[in-house]
Backbone as numpy.savetxt, mean C-alpha at the origin, in Angstrom:
# Nx Ny Nz CAx CAy CAz Cx Cy Cz
11.91 -23.16 7.81 11.07 -21.98 7.81 11.96 -20.73 7.81
11.60 -19.73 7.02 12.38 -18.51 6.91 12.06 -17.56 8.04
13.02 -16.68 8.33 12.82 -15.68 9.36 12.02 -14.51 8.80
11.11 -14.02 9.62 10.31 -12.86 9.23 11.17 -11.61 9.24
10.99 -10.75 8.24 11.71 -9.49 8.16 10.93 -8.44 8.94
11.63 -7.72 9.81 10.97 -6.72 10.66 11.39 -5.29 10.34
12.47 -5.12 9.59 12.97 -3.78 9.28 12.45 -3.33 7.92
12.14 -2.03 7.80 11.67 -1.50 6.53 12.78 -1.53 5.50
12.40 -1.83 4.27 13.33 -1.96 3.17 12.61 -1.63 1.86
13.37 -1.24 0.86 12.77 -1.06 -0.47 12.98 -2.31 -1.33
13.64 -3.30 -0.78 13.77 -4.58 -1.47 12.55 -5.43 -1.13
11.77 -5.77 -2.12 10.50 -6.47 -1.87 10.79 -7.90 -1.42
10.33 -8.24 -0.21 10.57 -9.60 0.28 9.57 -10.59 -0.32
9.75 -11.83 -0.02 8.77 -12.86 -0.36 7.69 -12.81 0.72
6.45 -13.03 0.35 5.35 -13.07 1.33 4.94 -14.52 1.52
5.08 -14.97 2.77 4.79 -16.37 3.09 3.43 -16.45 3.78
2.43 -17.05 3.11 1.08 -17.06 3.67 0.95 -17.95 4.91
0.09 -17.48 5.84 -0.28 -18.29 7.01 -1.58 -19.04 6.74
-2.38 -18.49 5.81 -3.62 -19.12 5.39 -3.35 -19.75 4.03
-3.83 -20.96 3.85 -3.51 -21.72 2.63 -4.10 -21.04 1.39
-3.24 -20.73 0.40 -3.76 -20.20 -0.87 -4.52 -21.29 -1.63
-5.46 -20.88 -2.46 -6.11 -21.88 -3.30 -5.11 -22.34 -4.36
-5.34 -23.53 -4.90 -4.52 -24.01 -6.01 -5.28 -23.71 -7.30
-4.60 -23.05 -8.22 -5.27 -22.66 -9.46 -5.88 -23.84 -10.19
-5.16 -24.99 -10.17 -5.69 -26.15 -10.91 -6.85 -26.82 -10.20
-7.15 -26.37 -8.98 -8.31 -26.91 -8.25 -9.37 -25.83 -8.00
-9.17 -24.64 -8.57 -10.08 -23.52 -8.31 -11.47 -23.77 -8.89
-12.48 -23.26 -8.20 -13.86 -23.35 -8.69 -14.04 -22.33 -9.82
-15.09 -22.50 -10.63 -15.36 -21.48 -11.66 -15.53 -20.09 -11.05
-16.12 -19.98 -9.87 -16.31 -18.68 -9.22 -14.96 -18.08 -8.82
-14.06 -18.90 -8.31 -12.72 -18.40 -7.94 -11.96 -17.95 -9.19
-12.04 -18.74 -10.25 -11.35 -18.35 -11.49 -11.91 -17.06 -12.05
-13.22 -16.89 -11.94 -13.83 -15.65 -12.41 -13.34 -14.47 -11.60
-13.27 -14.61 -10.29 -12.79 -13.52 -9.42 -11.32 -13.22 -9.71
-10.53 -14.20 -10.02 -9.10 -14.00 -10.28 -8.83 -13.29 -11.60
-9.81 -13.21 -12.49 -9.61 -12.54 -13.78 -9.34 -11.06 -13.60
-9.75 -10.49 -12.50 -9.59 -9.05 -12.31 -8.35 -8.70 -11.53
-7.42 -9.63 -11.39 -6.17 -9.31 -10.69 -5.31 -8.40 -11.56
-4.47 -7.55 -10.94 -3.67 -6.61 -11.73 -2.66 -7.28 -12.65
-2.19 -8.43 -12.31 -1.16 -9.08 -13.10 -1.76 -10.13 -14.01
-1.36 -10.10 -15.25 -1.82 -11.13 -16.18 -0.82 -12.27 -16.29
0.32 -12.13 -15.68 1.37 -13.13 -15.86 1.54 -14.04 -14.65
1.22 -13.56 -13.46 1.41 -14.39 -12.27 0.41 -13.95 -11.22
-0.23 -14.90 -10.59 -1.16 -14.59 -9.51 -0.39 -14.81 -8.21
-0.34 -13.77 -7.39 0.44 -13.86 -6.16 -0.23 -14.77 -5.13
0.58 -15.26 -4.20 0.03 -16.06 -3.11 -1.01 -15.27 -2.32
-0.79 -13.97 -2.17 -1.73 -13.13 -1.45 -3.11 -13.16 -2.11
-3.14 -12.98 -3.42 -4.42 -13.00 -4.14 -5.03 -14.39 -4.10
-4.19 -15.42 -4.15 -4.70 -16.79 -4.06 -5.28 -17.08 -2.68
-4.73 -16.45 -1.63 -5.33 -16.57 -0.30 -6.70 -15.87 -0.30
-6.73 -14.65 -0.86 -7.99 -13.90 -0.88 -9.06 -14.63 -1.70
-8.65 -15.46 -2.65 -9.61 -16.20 -3.47 -10.40 -17.21 -2.66
-9.98 -17.46 -1.41 -10.79 -18.30 -0.54 -12.14 -17.64 -0.22
-12.20 -16.31 -0.40 -13.44 -15.55 -0.21 -13.74 -14.81 -1.51
-14.45 -15.50 -2.40 -14.67 -15.01 -3.75 -15.36 -13.65 -3.76
-16.41 -13.49 -2.96 -17.18 -12.24 -2.99 -16.31 -11.04 -2.60
-15.46 -11.22 -1.61 -14.58 -10.13 -1.20 -13.56 -9.82 -2.29
-12.95 -10.85 -2.86 -11.95 -10.64 -3.91 -12.54 -9.92 -5.11
-13.80 -10.25 -5.44 -14.43 -9.62 -6.61 -14.55 -8.11 -6.47
-14.69 -7.61 -5.25 -14.79 -6.16 -5.07 -13.47 -5.54 -4.64
-12.60 -6.31 -4.00 -11.33 -5.78 -3.50 -10.43 -5.31 -4.64
-10.23 -6.13 -5.63 -9.26 -5.79 -6.68 -9.69 -4.59 -7.51
-10.95 -4.52 -7.97 -11.34 -3.30 -8.70 -11.26 -2.05 -7.82
-11.59 -2.16 -6.53 -11.48 -1.01 -5.64 -10.02 -0.58 -5.51
-9.13 -1.54 -5.29 -7.70 -1.23 -5.18 -7.20 -0.53 -6.44
-7.55 -1.09 -7.60 -7.08 -0.50 -8.86 -7.65 0.90 -9.09
-8.92 1.11 -8.72 -9.54 2.42 -8.91 -8.86 3.47 -8.04
-8.52 3.11 -6.82 -7.90 4.07 -5.90 -6.45 4.34 -6.28
-5.70 3.31 -6.59 -4.25 3.49 -6.80 -3.88 3.84 -8.24
-4.72 3.48 -9.22 -4.31 3.65 -10.61 -5.23 4.54 -11.43
-6.25 5.17 -10.84 -7.16 5.97 -11.68 -6.43 7.19 -12.23
-7.00 7.73 -13.29 -6.39 8.90 -13.94 -6.88 10.17 -13.27
-6.08 11.18 -13.35 -6.45 12.46 -12.75 -6.12 12.47 -11.27
-6.29 13.64 -10.67 -6.03 13.77 -9.24 -4.55 13.66 -8.92
-4.27 13.06 -7.79 -2.90 12.95 -7.29 -2.07 12.03 -8.19
-0.79 12.31 -8.30 0.08 11.46 -9.13 0.22 10.08 -8.50
0.58 9.12 -9.32 0.80 7.75 -8.82 1.89 7.74 -7.75
2.95 8.48 -7.97 4.05 8.49 -7.01 3.58 9.05 -5.67
2.78 10.10 -5.69 2.31 10.68 -4.43 1.34 9.73 -3.72
0.54 9.00 -4.46 -0.33 7.98 -3.82 0.54 6.93 -3.12
1.69 6.63 -3.71 2.59 5.66 -3.08 3.16 6.20 -1.77
3.34 7.52 -1.67 3.77 8.10 -0.39 2.67 7.87 0.65
1.41 8.10 0.28 0.30 7.85 1.21 0.23 6.39 1.63
0.39 5.47 0.67 0.35 4.04 0.97 1.53 3.64 1.86
2.69 4.19 1.57 3.87 3.87 2.38 3.73 4.44 3.79
3.22 5.66 3.91 3.02 6.25 5.24 2.10 5.36 6.08
1.00 4.92 5.51 0.09 4.05 6.25 0.79 2.74 6.62
1.56 2.19 5.69 2.23 0.91 5.94 3.29 1.04 7.02
3.97 2.19 7.09 4.95 2.42 8.15 4.24 2.50 9.51
3.16 3.26 9.58 2.40 3.37 10.83 1.93 1.99 11.29
1.43 1.19 10.34 0.88 -0.12 10.68 1.94 -1.22 10.76
3.22 -0.84 10.54 4.35 -1.78 10.62 4.18 -2.95 9.63
3.56 -2.67 8.49 3.44 -3.70 7.46 4.68 -3.61 6.56
5.69 -4.38 6.89 6.98 -4.34 6.20 6.83 -4.70 4.73
5.98 -5.68 4.42 5.82 -6.09 3.03 5.21 -4.96 2.19
4.08 -4.40 2.66 3.42 -3.32 1.92 4.34 -2.10 1.80
5.04 -1.77 2.86 5.96 -0.63 2.82 7.03 -0.87 1.74
7.55 -2.07 1.67 8.58 -2.39 0.66 8.02 -2.27 -0.75
6.84 -2.82 -0.97 6.24 -2.79 -2.32 5.98 -1.35 -2.75
5.40 -0.55 -1.86 4.99 0.79 -2.29 6.14 1.80 -2.25
7.10 1.58 -1.40 8.31 2.41 -1.44 9.07 2.12 -2.74
9.15 0.86 -3.10 9.82 0.48 -4.34 9.10 1.07 -5.55
7.76 1.04 -5.52 7.00 1.64 -6.64 7.24 3.14 -6.71
7.26 3.78 -5.54 7.55 5.23 -5.53 8.91 5.47 -6.18
9.91 4.72 -5.76 11.26 4.91 -6.30 11.28 4.76 -7.82
10.54 3.78 -8.32 10.49 3.57 -9.77 9.79 4.72 -10.48
8.64 5.14 -9.92 7.85 6.19 -10.56 8.55 7.55 -10.50
9.13 7.87 -9.34 9.76 9.18 -9.14 11.22 9.19 -9.58
11.76 7.99 -9.81 13.19 7.87 -10.14 14.04 8.57 -9.07
13.70 8.28 -7.82 14.35 8.91 -6.68 14.25 7.95 -5.49
15.37 7.62 -4.89 15.36 6.71 -3.73 15.51 7.46 -2.41
15.82 8.75 -2.46 16.11 9.51 -1.24 14.86 9.73 -0.38
13.72 9.97 -1.00 12.49 10.23 -0.23 12.15 9.05 0.67
12.18 7.85 0.13 11.82 6.68 0.94 12.89 6.38 1.99
14.15 6.63 1.67 15.19 6.45 2.70 14.90 7.36 3.89
14.52 8.59 3.60 14.24 9.55 4.67 12.98 9.15 5.45
11.95 8.70 4.75 10.71 8.27 5.44 11.01 7.08 6.35
11.77 6.11 5.86 12.08 4.94 6.69 12.95 5.33 7.88
13.80 6.33 7.72 14.70 6.73 8.81 14.01 7.59 9.86
13.11 8.50 9.41 12.56 9.48 10.36 11.05 9.53 10.39
10.37 8.71 9.62 8.91 8.70 9.63 8.32 10.06 9.33
7.34 10.47 10.11 6.62 11.72 9.89 7.54 12.93 9.88
8.70 12.83 10.54 9.65 13.95 10.63 10.67 13.97 9.50
10.49 13.14 8.49 11.44 13.10 7.36 11.55 14.47 6.70
12.76 14.82 6.33 13.01 16.10 5.67 12.71 15.96 4.18
11.53 16.46 3.78 11.08 16.35 2.39 10.68 17.73 1.90
10.35 17.83 0.61 9.87 19.14 0.14 8.49 19.40 0.76
8.03 20.67 0.74 6.79 21.00 1.45 5.57 20.17 1.03
5.44 19.89 -0.24 4.28 19.10 -0.71 4.37 17.66 -0.19
5.53 17.04 -0.33 5.70 15.67 0.16 5.53 15.61 1.68
6.03 16.62 2.38 5.90 16.65 3.84 4.44 16.72 4.25
3.68 17.57 3.56 2.25 17.69 3.89 1.52 16.38 3.63
1.85 15.71 2.52 1.23 14.42 2.18 1.59 13.38 3.24
2.88 13.29 3.56 3.34 12.30 4.53 2.71 12.54 5.91
2.70 13.79 6.33 2.16 14.12 7.66 0.68 13.78 7.74
-0.08 14.16 6.71 -1.52 13.88 6.73 -1.78 12.38 6.73
-1.12 11.65 5.83 -1.34 10.19 5.73 -0.91 9.49 7.01
0.15 9.95 7.63 0.61 9.35 8.88 -0.43 9.57 9.98
-0.90 10.79 10.10 -1.88 11.09 11.14 -3.20 10.35 10.90
-3.64 10.32 9.66 -4.87 9.58 9.33 -4.71 8.11 9.70
-3.53 7.56 9.47 -3.29 6.14 9.73 -3.17 5.84 11.22
-2.64 6.80 11.99 -2.54 6.58 13.44 -3.94 6.58 14.05
-4.72 7.58 13.72 -6.11 7.70 14.17 -6.76 8.77 13.31
-7.87 8.49 12.67 -8.49 9.48 11.78 -8.70 10.84 12.45
-8.96 10.84 13.73 -9.20 12.12 14.41 -7.94 12.97 14.51
-6.75 12.37 14.30 -5.49 13.15 14.34 -5.27 13.96 13.07
-5.93 13.58 11.97 -5.82 14.34 10.72 -6.77 15.52 10.82
-6.23 16.66 11.22 -7.06 17.80 11.58 -7.29 18.75 10.40
-8.12 19.74 10.65 -8.36 20.78 9.64 -7.06 21.51 9.30
-6.20 21.70 10.30 -4.93 22.38 10.00 -4.05 21.52 9.09
-4.11 20.20 9.23 -3.37 19.32 8.32 -3.95 19.43 6.91
-5.28 19.52 6.82 -5.93 19.68 5.52 -5.53 21.02 4.90
-5.46 22.06 5.72 -5.04 23.36 5.22 -3.60 23.31 4.74
-2.76 22.56 5.46 -1.36 22.42 5.04 -1.27 21.75 3.67
-2.16 20.81 3.39 -2.19 20.18 2.07 -2.53 21.22 1.00
-3.52 22.05 1.29 -3.91 23.09 0.31 -2.78 24.09 0.11
-2.14 24.49 1.19 -1.02 25.45 1.08 0.15 24.84 0.31
0.26 23.52 0.35 1.32 22.84 -0.40 0.94 22.63 -1.86
-0.28 23.05 -2.23 -0.68 23.02 -3.63 -1.65 21.92 -4.02
-2.09 21.11 -3.07 -3.04 20.05 -3.41 -4.44 20.62 -3.55
-5.16 20.17 -4.58 -6.56 20.56 -4.72 -7.45 19.50 -4.06
-8.75 19.73 -4.06 -9.65 18.80 -3.35 -9.63 17.40 -3.95
-9.51 17.29 -5.27 -9.45 15.97 -5.91 -8.21 15.20 -5.44
-7.09 15.89 -5.35 -5.85 15.25 -4.90 -5.94 14.87 -3.41
-6.55 15.75 -2.62 -6.71 15.44 -1.19 -7.58 14.20 -1.01
-8.65 14.09 -1.80 -9.50 12.89 -1.71 -8.71 11.65 -2.11
-7.89 11.76 -3.16 -7.05 10.61 -3.57 -6.11 10.19 -2.43
-5.55 11.17 -1.74 -4.67 10.85 -0.61 -5.43 10.14 0.51
-6.60 10.65 0.84 -7.40 10.01 1.89 -7.76 8.59 1.49
-8.15 8.40 0.22 -8.51 7.06 -0.25 -7.32 6.11 -0.20
-6.15 6.57 -0.67 -4.99 5.66 -0.71 -4.52 5.31 0.70
-4.44 6.30 1.58 -4.00 5.99 2.95 -5.03 5.11 3.67
-6.31 5.38 3.45 -7.35 4.58 4.11 -7.38 3.15 3.57
-7.19 3.00 2.27 -7.15 1.66 1.67 -6.09 0.80 2.36
-4.95 1.44 2.68 -3.87 0.67 3.28 -4.10 0.39 4.76
-5.02 1.11 5.39 -5.43 0.71 6.73 -6.00 -0.71 6.71
-6.71 -1.02 5.65 -7.29 -2.35 5.47 -6.26 -3.33 4.90
-5.59 -2.92 3.82 -4.64 -3.81 3.15 -3.52 -4.24 4.10
-3.02 -3.31 4.93 -1.96 -3.66 5.88 -2.43 -4.72 6.86
-3.64 -4.60 7.30 -4.16 -5.58 8.26 -4.31 -6.96 7.62
-4.68 -6.98 6.36 -4.77 -8.27 5.66 -3.38 -8.88 5.47
-2.46 -8.08 4.90 -1.12 -8.62 4.63 -0.41 -9.02 5.92
-0.59 -8.21 6.95 0.12 -8.41 8.21 -0.34 -9.66 8.95
-1.60 -10.00 8.82 -2.13 -11.14 9.57 -2.27 -12.41 8.73
-2.38 -12.27 7.42 -2.53 -13.46 6.57 -1.19 -14.09 6.19
-0.08 -13.38 6.45 1.22 -13.93 6.08 2.35 -13.10 6.65
3.57 -13.47 6.28 4.76 -12.81 6.82 5.73 -12.46 5.69
6.42 -11.30 5.81 7.48 -10.98 4.86 8.75 -11.75 5.24
9.29 -12.49 4.30 10.51 -13.26 4.56 11.49 -13.03 3.41
12.76 -13.31 3.68 13.79 -13.15 2.64 13.50 -14.10 1.49
13.75 -13.60 0.27 13.58 -14.45 -0.90 14.66 -15.51 -0.90
14.28 -16.71 -1.25 15.23 -17.81 -1.38 15.77 -17.81 -2.80
17.07 -17.98 -2.96 17.67 -18.03 -4.31 17.45 -19.35 -4.97
């Protein structure tokens, strides 16, 4: 058995499920239908195969995830990844933090922002817009009541419009749920060569 990774990293670990994933060659027609809406056409992850144990939930989870994280307009994809990473750091979901920090690095072509977030959390030294996004998403993830009107005003002063603010709330809130699923359904472990 592999050791669970506890430190934040931008290297995506392997996710080892605690709940048995379905086997594709034994999947029911309903499970196969639900799996058609997964983001990847080349490989179905163990995580999605675990979620396929509950077909009705998977059928709505994946389109909701894709609509929040990949829709056009509003906040940029990279900034949504800051919101997702902030929530994942608060919730100590090492796997989600690695995936979304890595995506941010790819989209922004910058590794410094995530290094700073992993080192200092909410106090990371970022540009004013990134700082406002990180601070709001962190507070929302700690407790929704901590994301105050002054935090919302800071987002506006940093240049975010209402559509972008809603995208941030949606992405950080989505990871309140996603982190709890990933964190309890499996463990991040080192990839085996």
